[in-house]
CSV table of C-alpha atoms in Angstrom, one decimal:
chain,number,residue,atom,x,y,z
A,1073,MET,CA,-5.3,-66.7,58.0
A,1074,MET,CA,-7.3,-64.3,55.8
A,1075,GLU,CA,-10.1,-65.6,53.6
A,1076,ALA,CA,-9.8,-64.4,50.0
A,1077,LYS,CA,-12.0,-64.1,47.0
A,1078,TRP,CA,-11.3,-65.7,43.7
A,1079,PRO,CA,-8.9,-65.2,42.1
A,1080,LEU,CA,-6.4,-64.6,44.8
A,1081,VAL,CA,-3.4,-63.0,43.1
A,1082,GLY,CA,0.0,-62.9,44.8
A,1083,ILE,CA,2.1,-59.9,43.6
A,1084,LEU,CA,5.7,-61.0,44.2
A,1085,SER,CA,8.0,-58.0,44.9
A,1086,GLY,CA,11.4,-57.4,46.4
A,1087,PHE,CA,12.6,-56.5,49.9
A,1088,HIS,CA,13.0,-52.9,50.8
A,1089,PRO,CA,14.9,-51.7,53.9
A,1090,GLN,CA,12.6,-48.7,54.6
A,1091,LYS,CA,9.2,-49.8,53.2
A,1092,GLN,CA,7.0,-52.9,53.4
A,1093,PHE,CA,8.2,-53.9,49.9
A,1094,SER,CA,9.9,-52.5,46.8
A,1095,GLY,CA,8.2,-51.6,43.5
A,1096,ASP,CA,5.7,-49.1,42.4
A,1097,ASP,CA,3.1,-48.6,45.2
A,1098,HIS,CA,0.6,-46.9,42.9
A,1099,PHE,CA,0.8,-49.7,40.4
A,1100,PHE,CA,0.1,-52.4,43.0
A,1101,ARG,CA,-2.8,-50.3,44.5
A,1102,ALA,CA,-4.3,-50.0,41.0
A,1103,ILE,CA,-4.1,-53.8,40.5
A,1104,ALA,CA,-5.6,-54.5,44.0
A,1105,SER,CA,-8.5,-52.0,43.4
A,1106,GLU,CA,-9.4,-53.4,40.0
A,1107,LEU,CA,-9.3,-57.0,41.2
A,1108,SER,CA,-11.6,-56.0,44.1
A,1109,ASN,CA,-14.0,-54.3,41.7
A,1110,GLN,CA,-14.2,-57.6,39.9
A,1111,ASN,CA,-14.7,-59.7,43.1
A,1112,GLY,CA,-11.1,-60.9,43.2
A,1113,SER,CA,-8.3,-60.1,45.7
A,1114,ALA,CA,-4.6,-59.5,45.8
A,1115,PHE,CA,-1.8,-59.3,48.2
A,1116,VAL,CA,1.9,-58.1,47.8
A,1117,PHE,CA,4.6,-60.3,49.3
A,1118,THR,CA,8.4,-60.5,49.3
A,1119,PRO,CA,10.7,-63.5,49.5
A,1120,ASN,CA,10.9,-63.0,53.3
A,1121,GLY,CA,7.2,-63.8,53.6
A,1122,ILE,CA,7.3,-67.2,51.9
A,1123,LYS,CA,6.6,-70.1,54.3
A,1124,GLU,CA,6.1,-73.8,53.7
A,1125,GLU,CA,2.2,-73.7,53.5
A,1126,THR,CA,1.4,-70.0,53.8
A,1127,ILE,CA,2.7,-66.6,52.7
A,1128,GLU,CA,2.9,-63.5,54.8
A,1129,GLY,CA,2.0,-60.4,52.8
A,1130,PHE,CA,0.1,-57.2,52.6
A,1131,PHE,CA,-3.4,-56.4,51.4
A,1132,LEU,CA,-5.0,-53.1,50.7
A,1133,HIS,CA,-7.6,-52.1,53.3
A,1134,ASP,CA,-9.0,-48.5,53.5
A,1135,GLU,CA,-6.0,-47.2,51.4
A,1136,THR,CA,-3.5,-48.8,53.8
A,1137,TRP,CA,-1.3,-51.9,53.2
A,1138,GLU,CA,-2.0,-54.2,56.2
A,1139,LYS,CA,-0.1,-57.3,57.0
A,1140,ASN,CA,-1.7,-60.7,57.1
A,1141,VAL,CA,-1.2,-64.4,56.4
A,1142,PHE,CA,-2.5,-65.9,53.2
A,1143,PRO,CA,-2.8,-69.3,51.6
A,1144,TYR,CA,-0.8,-69.9,48.4
A,1145,PRO,CA,-2.5,-67.8,45.7
A,1146,ASP,CA,-4.3,-68.9,42.6
A,1147,LEU,CA,-1.6,-67.1,40.5
A,1148,VAL,CA,1.7,-65.3,41.1
A,1149,TYR,CA,2.5,-62.1,39.3
A,1150,ASN,CA,6.3,-61.8,39.3
A,1151,ARG,CA,7.5,-58.2,39.9
A,1152,LEU,CA,10.9,-59.1,41.5
A,1153,PRO,CA,13.1,-56.1,40.6
A,1154,SER,CA,16.3,-57.9,39.5
A,1155,ARG,CA,17.6,-61.1,37.9
A,1156,LYS,CA,19.8,-61.5,41.0
A,1157,SER,CA,16.8,-61.6,43.3
A,1158,GLU,CA,15.1,-64.3,41.1
A,1159,ASN,CA,18.2,-66.6,41.1
A,1160,THR,CA,18.5,-67.1,44.9
A,1161,LYS,CA,18.1,-70.6,46.2
A,1162,LYS,CA,15.0,-69.7,48.1
A,1163,MET,CA,13.3,-68.3,45.0
A,1164,LYS,CA,14.2,-71.3,42.8
A,1165,GLN,CA,12.7,-73.5,45.5
A,1166,PHE,CA,9.6,-71.4,45.6
A,1167,PHE,CA,9.1,-71.4,41.8
A,1168,ASN,CA,9.6,-75.1,41.7
A,1169,LYS,CA,6.9,-75.4,44.4
A,1170,LEU,CA,4.5,-73.3,42.3
A,1171,CYS,CA,5.1,-75.7,39.4
A,1172,ALA,CA,4.5,-78.7,41.6
A,1173,ARG,CA,1.2,-77.3,42.8
A,1174,SER,CA,0.1,-76.2,39.3
A,1175,ILE,CA,0.0,-72.6,40.3
A,1176,PRO,CA,0.5,-70.4,37.2
A,1177,TRP,CA,3.0,-67.5,37.4
A,1178,PHE,CA,4.3,-64.9,35.1
A,1179,ASN,CA,6.4,-63.1,34.0
A,1180,THR,CA,8.8,-65.8,34.9
A,1181,ARG,CA,12.2,-64.0,34.7
A,1182,PHE,CA,14.2,-61.0,33.4
A,1183,LEU,CA,15.8,-61.1,30.0
A,1184,HIS,CA,19.1,-59.3,29.8
A,1185,LYS,CA,19.9,-57.3,26.6
A,1186,TRP,CA,22.4,-59.7,25.1
A,1187,GLU,CA,20.1,-62.7,25.5
A,1188,MET,CA,17.2,-60.7,24.1
A,1189,TYR,CA,19.3,-59.6,21.0
A,1190,HIS,CA,20.1,-63.1,20.1
A,1191,LEU,CA,16.5,-64.3,20.4
A,1192,LEU,CA,15.4,-61.5,18.2
A,1193,LEU,CA,18.2,-62.0,15.7
A,1194,ASN,CA,16.8,-65.5,14.9
A,1195,ASN,CA,13.7,-63.9,13.4
A,1196,LYS,CA,14.3,-63.1,9.7
A,1197,ALA,CA,11.3,-60.7,9.7
A,1198,ILE,CA,12.8,-58.3,12.2
A,1199,ARG,CA,16.5,-58.9,11.7
A,1200,PRO,CA,16.9,-55.9,9.4
A,1201,HIS,CA,15.3,-53.7,12.1
A,1202,LEU,CA,17.9,-54.6,14.8
A,1203,PRO,CA,20.9,-52.3,15.3
A,1204,GLU,CA,24.0,-54.4,15.1
A,1205,THR,CA,25.1,-55.3,18.6
A,1206,ILE,CA,28.2,-56.9,20.2
A,1207,LEU,CA,29.1,-57.9,23.8
A,1208,LEU,CA,32.0,-55.9,25.3
A,1209,THR,CA,34.6,-58.6,25.7
A,1210,ASP,CA,37.9,-56.9,24.9
A,1211,THR,CA,39.2,-53.5,23.9
A,1212,SER,CA,40.4,-54.2,20.4
A,1213,THR,CA,37.0,-55.7,19.3
A,1214,ALA,CA,35.2,-52.7,20.8
A,1215,LEU,CA,37.5,-50.2,19.0
A,1216,ASN,CA,37.0,-52.0,15.7
A,1217,PHE,CA,33.3,-52.0,16.1
A,1218,LEU,CA,33.4,-48.2,16.8
A,1219,GLN,CA,35.4,-47.6,13.6
A,1220,LYS,CA,32.8,-49.6,11.7
A,1221,HIS,CA,29.8,-47.6,12.9
A,1222,SER,CA,31.4,-44.3,14.2
A,1223,PHE,CA,28.4,-43.9,16.6
A,1224,LEU,CA,27.6,-46.4,19.3
A,1225,TYR,CA,25.5,-46.8,22.4
A,1226,ALA,CA,27.1,-48.5,25.4
A,1227,LYS,CA,24.4,-50.1,27.6
A,1228,PRO,CA,24.6,-52.3,30.8
A,1229,VAL,CA,23.4,-55.7,30.0
A,1230,SER,CA,21.0,-55.7,32.9
A,1231,GLY,CA,20.3,-51.9,33.2
A,1232,ARG,CA,16.9,-50.2,33.4
A,1233,THR,CA,15.5,-46.7,33.0
A,1234,GLY,CA,18.6,-45.5,31.1
A,1235,SER,CA,21.0,-46.0,34.0
A,1236,GLY,CA,24.7,-46.5,33.0
A,1237,ILE,CA,24.2,-45.7,29.3
A,1238,PHE,CA,26.7,-43.6,27.4
A,1239,THR,CA,27.4,-42.9,23.7
A,1240,LEU,CA,30.6,-43.0,21.7
A,1241,ASN,CA,31.3,-40.9,18.6
A,1242,GLN,CA,34.4,-41.0,16.5
A,1243,THR,CA,35.2,-37.3,15.8
A,1244,ALA,CA,38.6,-37.6,14.1
A,1245,LEU,CA,41.5,-40.1,13.7
A,1246,ASN,CA,42.0,-41.6,17.2
A,1247,LYS,CA,39.7,-39.0,18.8
A,1248,TYR,CA,36.3,-39.9,20.3
A,1249,LYS,CA,33.5,-38.2,22.2
A,1250,ILE,CA,32.0,-39.9,25.2
A,1251,THR,CA,28.6,-38.5,26.2
A,1252,PHE,CA,27.0,-39.4,29.5
A,1253,HIS,CA,23.6,-38.1,30.7
A,1254,GLU,CA,25.0,-34.8,32.0
A,1255,LYS,CA,28.5,-34.4,30.6
A,1256,GLU,CA,30.8,-35.3,27.7
A,1257,ARG,CA,34.5,-35.8,27.2
A,1258,ILE,CA,36.9,-35.9,24.2
A,1259,VAL,CA,39.3,-38.8,24.6
A,1260,THR,CA,42.1,-40.6,22.6
A,1261,ASP,CA,41.9,-44.2,21.6
A,1262,VAL,CA,44.3,-45.0,24.5
A,1263,GLN,CA,42.0,-43.3,27.0
A,1264,LEU,CA,38.9,-45.1,25.5
A,1265,SER,CA,40.7,-48.4,25.7
A,1266,SER,CA,41.3,-47.6,29.4
A,1267,LEU,CA,37.6,-47.1,29.9
A,1268,PHE,CA,36.8,-50.4,28.3
A,1269,SER,CA,39.4,-52.1,30.4
A,1270,HIS,CA,38.0,-50.6,33.5
A,1271,LEU,CA,34.5,-51.8,32.8
A,1272,LEU,CA,35.8,-55.3,32.0
A,1273,LEU,CA,38.1,-55.4,35.1
A,1274,LYS,CA,35.2,-54.3,37.4
A,1275,GLY,CA,32.9,-57.0,35.9
A,1276,TYR,CA,30.4,-54.6,34.4
A,1277,ASP,CA,28.6,-56.4,31.6
A,1278,TYR,CA,28.0,-54.1,28.7
A,1279,ILE,CA,26.7,-54.3,25.1
A,1280,LEU,CA,27.8,-52.0,22.3
A,1281,GLN,CA,24.9,-51.1,20.0
A,1282,GLN,CA,25.0,-49.5,16.6
A,1283,GLY,CA,23.8,-45.9,17.0
A,1284,ILE,CA,20.8,-44.8,15.1
A,1285,LEU,CA,20.1,-41.2,14.1
A,1286,LEU,CA,16.5,-40.8,15.4
A,1287,ASN,CA,13.8,-38.5,14.0
A,1288,GLU,CA,13.5,-35.3,16.0
A,1289,LEU,CA,10.8,-32.8,17.1
A,1290,GLU,CA,12.1,-29.3,18.0
A,1291,GLU,CA,15.7,-30.7,18.1
A,1292,LYS,CA,14.7,-33.4,20.5
A,1293,LYS,CA,15.0,-37.0,19.3
A,1294,TYR,CA,12.1,-39.3,20.1
A,1295,ASP,CA,11.2,-42.9,20.1
A,1296,PHE,CA,8.1,-45.1,20.8
A,1297,ARG,CA,7.4,-47.2,23.8
A,1298,ILE,CA,4.7,-49.8,23.0
A,1299,LEU,CA,2.9,-52.1,25.4
A,1300,LEU,CA,1.8,-55.6,24.3
A,1301,GLN,CA,-0.4,-57.9,26.4
A,1302,LYS,CA,-1.7,-61.5,25.9
A,1303,PRO,CA,-5.0,-62.0,27.7
A,1304,LEU,CA,-5.7,-65.3,25.9
A,1305,ASP,CA,-3.9,-66.8,22.9
A,1306,LYS,CA,-3.1,-63.7,20.9
A,1307,TRP,CA,-0.9,-60.7,21.6
A,1308,GLU,CA,-2.7,-57.3,21.6
A,1309,LEU,CA,-1.4,-53.8,21.3
A,1310,THR,CA,-2.4,-52.0,24.5
A,1311,GLY,CA,-0.9,-48.6,23.6
A,1312,ILE,CA,1.9,-46.6,22.0
A,1313,GLY,CA,3.7,-44.0,24.0
A,1314,VAL,CA,6.1,-41.4,22.6
A,1315,ARG,CA,9.2,-40.3,24.6
A,1316,ALA,CA,11.5,-37.4,23.7
A,1317,ALA,CA,15.0,-36.8,25.0
A,1318,GLN,CA,16.0,-33.4,26.3
A,1319,LYS,CA,18.0,-31.3,23.9
A,1320,GLY,CA,21.4,-33.0,23.6
A,1321,GLY,CA,20.2,-35.9,25.7
A,1322,ILE,CA,21.3,-39.5,24.9
A,1323,THR,CA,18.1,-41.3,26.1
A,1324,THR,CA,14.4,-40.7,26.1
A,1325,HIS,CA,13.8,-42.2,29.5
A,1326,VAL,CA,11.7,-39.8,31.6
A,1327,PRO,CA,13.8,-40.5,34.8
A,1328,LYS,CA,16.8,-39.2,32.8
A,1329,GLY,CA,15.2,-36.0,31.7
A,1330,GLY,CA,13.0,-37.3,28.9
A,1331,SER,CA,9.5,-36.0,28.3
A,1332,ILE,CA,6.2,-37.4,27.0
A,1333,LEU,CA,4.8,-36.5,23.6
A,1334,THR,CA,1.5,-37.4,22.0
A,1335,LEU,CA,1.2,-39.3,18.7
A,1336,SER,CA,-0.6,-36.3,17.2
A,1337,GLU,CA,2.5,-34.1,17.8
A,1338,ILE,CA,4.9,-36.1,15.6
A,1339,SER,CA,5.3,-36.0,11.8
A,1340,PRO,CA,5.1,-38.0,9.7
A,1341,PRO,CA,2.4,-40.0,11.5
A,1342,VAL,CA,3.5,-43.2,13.1
A,1343,ASP,CA,3.1,-46.4,11.0
A,1344,SER,CA,0.9,-48.4,13.4
A,1345,GLU,CA,0.9,-51.4,11.1
A,1346,MET,CA,4.7,-51.5,11.1
A,1347,ILE,CA,4.8,-51.0,14.9
A,1348,MET,CA,2.4,-53.9,15.4
A,1349,MET,CA,4.3,-56.2,13.0
A,1350,LEU,CA,7.6,-55.5,14.8
A,1351,GLY,CA,6.0,-56.0,18.2
A,1352,LYS,CA,4.2,-59.3,17.4
A,1353,GLU,CA,7.3,-60.7,15.6
A,1354,ALA,CA,9.5,-59.7,18.6
A,1355,VAL,CA,7.3,-61.4,21.2
A,1356,LYS,CA,7.0,-64.5,19.0
A,1357,SER,CA,10.8,-64.7,19.0
A,1358,ILE,CA,11.0,-64.4,22.8
A,1359,GLU,CA,8.3,-67.0,23.3
A,1360,THR,CA,10.5,-69.7,21.7
A,1361,SER,CA,12.5,-69.9,24.9
A,1362,TYR,CA,10.5,-67.9,27.4
A,1363,THR,CA,7.2,-69.7,27.6
A,1364,GLU,CA,5.1,-67.8,30.1
A,1365,PHE,CA,5.1,-64.1,29.8
A,1366,ARG,CA,1.9,-62.1,29.2
A,1367,GLU,CA,3.1,-58.5,28.8
A,1368,CYS,CA,6.1,-56.6,27.5
A,1369,SER,CA,7.1,-53.2,26.5
A,1370,ILE,CA,9.3,-52.6,23.4
A,1371,ASP,CA,11.3,-49.5,22.6
A,1372,ILE,CA,11.1,-48.8,18.9
A,1373,GLY,CA,12.8,-45.9,17.1
A,1374,ARG,CA,12.3,-44.2,13.7
A,1375,ASP,CA,15.4,-42.9,12.0
A,1376,THR,CA,15.8,-39.8,9.8
A,1377,GLN,CA,15.1,-41.9,6.7
A,1378,GLY,CA,11.8,-43.3,8.1
A,1379,LYS,CA,13.1,-46.8,9.0
A,1380,TYR,CA,11.9,-48.4,12.2
A,1381,TRP,CA,14.3,-50.1,14.7
A,1382,ILE,CA,13.9,-52.3,17.7
A,1383,PHE,CA,16.1,-51.2,20.6
A,1384,GLU,CA,14.9,-53.1,23.6
A,1385,LEU,CA,12.3,-55.4,25.0
A,1386,ASN,CA,11.3,-55.5,28.6
A,1387,THR,CA,9.4,-58.5,30.0
A,1388,LYS,CA,8.6,-56.6,33.2
A,1389,PRO,CA,7.3,-53.3,31.9
A,1390,MET,CA,7.5,-50.2,34.0
A,1391,VAL,CA,4.4,-48.1,34.6
A,1392,PHE,CA,3.3,-46.0,31.6
A,1393,ASP,CA,2.8,-42.3,32.2
A,1394,GLU,CA,-0.1,-42.1,29.8
A,1395,VAL,CA,-3.2,-42.6,32.0
A,1396,ARG,CA,-5.3,-44.1,29.2
A,1397,ILE,CA,-2.6,-46.7,28.4
A,1398,GLU,CA,-2.0,-47.6,32.1
A,1399,GLU,CA,-5.7,-47.9,32.9
A,1400,LYS,CA,-6.2,-50.3,29.9
A,1401,ARG,CA,-3.1,-52.2,31.0
A,1402,ILE,CA,-4.5,-52.7,34.5
A,1403,LYS,CA,-7.9,-54.0,33.2
A,1404,THR,CA,-6.1,-56.4,30.8
A,1405,LEU,CA,-3.8,-57.6,33.6
A,1406,VAL,CA,-6.9,-58.5,35.7
A,1407,GLU,CA,-8.4,-60.2,32.7
A,1408,ILE,CA,-5.1,-62.2,32.4
A,1409,PHE,CA,-5.2,-63.1,36.1
A,1410,LYS,CA,-8.7,-64.5,35.8
A,1411,ASN,CA,-8.0,-66.4,32.6
A,1412,ARG,CA,-4.7,-67.9,34.0
A,1413,SER,CA,-6.2,-68.8,37.4
A,1414,VAL,CA,-8.3,-71.5,35.7
A,1415,LYS,CA,-6.1,-74.5,36.3
A,1416,GLU,CA,-6.9,-76.1,32.9
A,1417,ASN,CA,-5.1,-73.1,31.2
A,1418,LEU,CA,-1.7,-74.7,31.1
A,1419,PRO,CA,1.3,-74.6,30.4
A,1420,ILE,CA,2.3,-72.9,33.6
A,1421,GLY,CA,5.4,-70.9,34.3
A,1422,LYS,CA,8.7,-72.6,34.3
A,1423,PRO,CA,11.8,-71.6,36.3
């Protein structure tokens, strides 16, 4: 068994058929390197590596991930890639074991969009900044909601990086435009009902969200992606990124054709105080039922009238493309690891 420095952080990732583990390799390397610089150590492991008293995982040695056997770590950083992978019998047993051994772990689980919306809706301070949202449960309710707002976003409840999103616009009586990432169609209300029925029949869980006309730069709508972290008892703003959709694009996600802007490029300037207020109120709302998470990203938009809207909150943030933000994020993560690895710092994660 490999001897480790304090704190020993276990990065929990998912199984991958072609690689040692799933997840962002560069991100995990950055964490391991920063921990090593501060006399700590890290290893990456998957559910397959969990044993009764030890864990088989991979540590970074000379720029290569090498397999070894480790004791249970001082802290577990949960980067499992899906809600499904968290809810297996083996993982529930593992999380219970961590609690029994007083081993802290975060971020404890995924939040899907419908659950997130209801948690945020309970906060009066941010309620006016939430686009009205419903769960797709039947075709008639969906059509009535579209008639109410005339412009909607349809989003998978558990989707990430913009996958599965499409928009709906009412263009005339009983005529609608459906826009996907790379194509659009004009359909009748009967055809649209068939689409909703198909999604329901296949068991695809979707929300319908009031569409917001976002501010634009050079005919490209943009929004803000903010990163919040909690090294001790208070949430701190790590950075604000700006994402622009391609012309005619429906999302600003970079994997779906979006691009990165700087804050200096947009006008009017971003209201940082408003962004911070919305961010802190949002995480406060989530903490009412989700006790142990220490970082999150929030997608916030500004409409053509200057009003700010909260679109989404992610308790397992993706990597930020802005180098400055990502470097600060890694340093703060290591600070969190060291703070949380002190056993007196309870409460610990709960399954």
